[in-house]
JSON list of C-alpha atoms in Angstrom, two decimals:
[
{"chain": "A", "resi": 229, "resn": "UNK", "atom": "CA", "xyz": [-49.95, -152.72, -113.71]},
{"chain": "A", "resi": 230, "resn": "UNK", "atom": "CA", "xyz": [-52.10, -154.38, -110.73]},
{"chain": "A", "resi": 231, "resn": "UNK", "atom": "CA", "xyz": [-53.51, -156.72, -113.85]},
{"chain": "A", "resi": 232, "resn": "UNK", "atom": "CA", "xyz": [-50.49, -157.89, -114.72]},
{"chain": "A", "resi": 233, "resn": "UNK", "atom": "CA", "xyz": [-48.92, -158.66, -111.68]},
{"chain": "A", "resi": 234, "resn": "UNK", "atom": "CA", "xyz": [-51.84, -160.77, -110.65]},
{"chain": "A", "resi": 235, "resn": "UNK", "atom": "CA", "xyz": [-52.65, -162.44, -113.53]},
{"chain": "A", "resi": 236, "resn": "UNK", "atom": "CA", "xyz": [-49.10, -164.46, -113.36]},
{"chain": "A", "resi": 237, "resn": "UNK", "atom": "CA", "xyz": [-49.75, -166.56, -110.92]},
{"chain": "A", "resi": 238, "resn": "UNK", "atom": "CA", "xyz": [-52.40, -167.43, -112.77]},
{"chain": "A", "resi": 239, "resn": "UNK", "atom": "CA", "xyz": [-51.13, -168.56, -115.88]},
{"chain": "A", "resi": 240, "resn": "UNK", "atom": "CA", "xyz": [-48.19, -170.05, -114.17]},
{"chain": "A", "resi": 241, "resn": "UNK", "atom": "CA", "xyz": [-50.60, -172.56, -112.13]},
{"chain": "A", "resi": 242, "resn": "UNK", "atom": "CA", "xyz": [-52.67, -173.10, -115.68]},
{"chain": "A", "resi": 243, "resn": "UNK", "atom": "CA", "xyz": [-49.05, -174.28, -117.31]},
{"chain": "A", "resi": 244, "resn": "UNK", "atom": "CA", "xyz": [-48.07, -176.10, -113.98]},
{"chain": "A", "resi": 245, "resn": "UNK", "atom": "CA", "xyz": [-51.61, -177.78, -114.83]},
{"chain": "A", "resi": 246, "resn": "UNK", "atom": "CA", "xyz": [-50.81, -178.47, -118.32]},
{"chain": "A", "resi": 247, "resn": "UNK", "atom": "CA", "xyz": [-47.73, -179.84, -117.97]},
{"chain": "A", "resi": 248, "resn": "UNK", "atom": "CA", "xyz": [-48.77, -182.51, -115.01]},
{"chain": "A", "resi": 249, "resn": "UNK", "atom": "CA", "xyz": [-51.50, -182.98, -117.45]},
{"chain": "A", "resi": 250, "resn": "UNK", "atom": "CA", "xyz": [-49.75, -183.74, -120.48]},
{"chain": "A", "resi": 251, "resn": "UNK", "atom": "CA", "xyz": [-47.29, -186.20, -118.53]},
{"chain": "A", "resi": 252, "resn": "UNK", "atom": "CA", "xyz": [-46.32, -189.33, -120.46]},
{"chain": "A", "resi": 253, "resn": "UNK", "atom": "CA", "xyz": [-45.31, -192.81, -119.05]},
{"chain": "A", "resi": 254, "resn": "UNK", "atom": "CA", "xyz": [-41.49, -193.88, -119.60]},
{"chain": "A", "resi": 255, "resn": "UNK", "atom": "CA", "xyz": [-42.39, -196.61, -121.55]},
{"chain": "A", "resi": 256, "resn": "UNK", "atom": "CA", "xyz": [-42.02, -199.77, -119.06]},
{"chain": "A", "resi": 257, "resn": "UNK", "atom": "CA", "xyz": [-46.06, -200.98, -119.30]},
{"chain": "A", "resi": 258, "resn": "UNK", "atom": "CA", "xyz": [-45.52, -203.28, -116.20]},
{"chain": "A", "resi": 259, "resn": "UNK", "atom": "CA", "xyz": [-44.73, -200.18, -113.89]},
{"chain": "A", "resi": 260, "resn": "UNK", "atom": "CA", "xyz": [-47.32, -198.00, -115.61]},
{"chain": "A", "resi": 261, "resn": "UNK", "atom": "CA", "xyz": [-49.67, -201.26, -115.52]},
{"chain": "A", "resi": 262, "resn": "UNK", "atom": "CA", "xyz": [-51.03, -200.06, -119.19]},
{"chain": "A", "resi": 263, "resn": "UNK", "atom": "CA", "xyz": [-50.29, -203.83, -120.90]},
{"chain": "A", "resi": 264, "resn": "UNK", "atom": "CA", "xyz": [-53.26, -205.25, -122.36]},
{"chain": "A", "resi": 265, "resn": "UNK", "atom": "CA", "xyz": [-51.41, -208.04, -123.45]},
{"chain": "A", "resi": 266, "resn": "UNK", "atom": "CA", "xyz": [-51.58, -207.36, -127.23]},
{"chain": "A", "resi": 267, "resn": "UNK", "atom": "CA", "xyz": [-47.95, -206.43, -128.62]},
{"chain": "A", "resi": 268, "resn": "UNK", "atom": "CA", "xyz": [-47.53, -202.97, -130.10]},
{"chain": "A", "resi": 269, "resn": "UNK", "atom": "CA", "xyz": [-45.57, -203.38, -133.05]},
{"chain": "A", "resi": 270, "resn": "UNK", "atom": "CA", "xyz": [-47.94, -203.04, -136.24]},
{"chain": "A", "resi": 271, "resn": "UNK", "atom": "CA", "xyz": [-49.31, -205.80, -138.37]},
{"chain": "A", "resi": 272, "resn": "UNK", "atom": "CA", "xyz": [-48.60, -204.40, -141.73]},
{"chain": "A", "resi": 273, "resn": "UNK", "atom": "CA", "xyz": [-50.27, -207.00, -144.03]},
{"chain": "A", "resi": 274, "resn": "UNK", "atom": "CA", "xyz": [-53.36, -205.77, -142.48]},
{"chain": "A", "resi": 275, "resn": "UNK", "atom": "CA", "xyz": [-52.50, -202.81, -142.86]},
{"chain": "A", "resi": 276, "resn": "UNK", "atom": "CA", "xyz": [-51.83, -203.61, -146.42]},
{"chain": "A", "resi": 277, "resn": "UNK", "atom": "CA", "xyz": [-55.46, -205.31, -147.05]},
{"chain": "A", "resi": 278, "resn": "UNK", "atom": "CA", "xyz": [-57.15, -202.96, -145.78]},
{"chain": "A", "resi": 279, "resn": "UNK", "atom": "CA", "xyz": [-55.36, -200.03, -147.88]},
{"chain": "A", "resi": 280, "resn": "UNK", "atom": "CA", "xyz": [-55.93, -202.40, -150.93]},
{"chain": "A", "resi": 281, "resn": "UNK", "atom": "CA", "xyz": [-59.20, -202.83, -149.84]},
{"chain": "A", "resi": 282, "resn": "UNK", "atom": "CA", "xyz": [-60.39, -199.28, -149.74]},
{"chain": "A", "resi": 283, "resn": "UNK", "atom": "CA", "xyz": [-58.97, -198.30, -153.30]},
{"chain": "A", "resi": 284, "resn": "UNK", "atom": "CA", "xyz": [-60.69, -197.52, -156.34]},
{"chain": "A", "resi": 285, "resn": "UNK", "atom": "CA", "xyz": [-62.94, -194.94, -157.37]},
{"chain": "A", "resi": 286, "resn": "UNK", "atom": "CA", "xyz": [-66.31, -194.72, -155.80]},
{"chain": "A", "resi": 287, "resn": "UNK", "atom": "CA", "xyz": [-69.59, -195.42, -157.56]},
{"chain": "A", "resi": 288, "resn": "UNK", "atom": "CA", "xyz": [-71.18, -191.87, -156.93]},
{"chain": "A", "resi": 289, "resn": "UNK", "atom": "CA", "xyz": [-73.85, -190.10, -158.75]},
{"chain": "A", "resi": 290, "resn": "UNK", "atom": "CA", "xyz": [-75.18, -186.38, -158.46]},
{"chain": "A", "resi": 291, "resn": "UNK", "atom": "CA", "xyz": [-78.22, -186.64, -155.98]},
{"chain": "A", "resi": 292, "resn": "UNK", "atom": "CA", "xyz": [-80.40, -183.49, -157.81]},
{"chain": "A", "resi": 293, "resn": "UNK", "atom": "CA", "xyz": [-81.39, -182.07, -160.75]},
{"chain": "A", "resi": 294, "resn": "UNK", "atom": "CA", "xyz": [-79.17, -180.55, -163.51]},
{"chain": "A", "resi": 295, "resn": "UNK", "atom": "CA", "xyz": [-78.96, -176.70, -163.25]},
{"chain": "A", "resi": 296, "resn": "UNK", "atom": "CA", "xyz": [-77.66, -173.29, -165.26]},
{"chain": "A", "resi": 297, "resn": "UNK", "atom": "CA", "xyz": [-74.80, -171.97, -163.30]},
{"chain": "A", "resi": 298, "resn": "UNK", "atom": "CA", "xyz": [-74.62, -169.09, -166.26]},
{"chain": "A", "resi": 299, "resn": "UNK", "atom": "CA", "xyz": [-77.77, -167.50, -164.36]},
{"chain": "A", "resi": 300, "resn": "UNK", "atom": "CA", "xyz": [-75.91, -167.28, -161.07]},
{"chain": "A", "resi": 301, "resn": "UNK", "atom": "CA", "xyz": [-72.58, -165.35, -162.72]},
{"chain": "A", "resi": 302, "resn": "UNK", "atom": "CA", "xyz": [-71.89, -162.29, -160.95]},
{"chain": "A", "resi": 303, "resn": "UNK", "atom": "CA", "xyz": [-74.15, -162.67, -157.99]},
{"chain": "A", "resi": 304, "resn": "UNK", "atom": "CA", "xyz": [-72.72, -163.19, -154.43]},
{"chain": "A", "resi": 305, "resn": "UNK", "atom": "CA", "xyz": [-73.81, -166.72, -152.95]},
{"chain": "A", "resi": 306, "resn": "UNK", "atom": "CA", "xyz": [-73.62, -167.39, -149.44]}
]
């Protein structure tokens, strides 16, 4: 029971740590002084390009040899 008892404190300071940790800002930038000056809504024709952009099907070919899976039925491979 002594195990117990001590290890609350414990994990009460490591959530108390979390939680101070994990602490967000209210969402006024000037107070939090986080502005970089860019705006934060999202610019979604480049979004759009660079979707488009990365389409398609990739020009890939195996890198080795050919080989007979049949001679590796039943075995275990790791």
């Amino acid at each position: 029971m002594r195990t117990t008892t001590s290890s609350v404190p414990i994990v009460v300071a490591l959530l108390t740590a979390l939680a101070a940790g994990c602490g967000g800002g209210d969402g006024n930038e000037a107070a939090d002084r986080t502005n970089t000056g860019r705006s934060s809504a999202c610019d979604l024709d480049h979004v759009a390009k660079q979707i488009e952009s990365q389409k398609g099907i990739a020009a890939w070919e195996y890198p080795g040899l050919p080989f007979d899976a049949r001679k590796a039925a039943g075995k275990t491979i790791f």
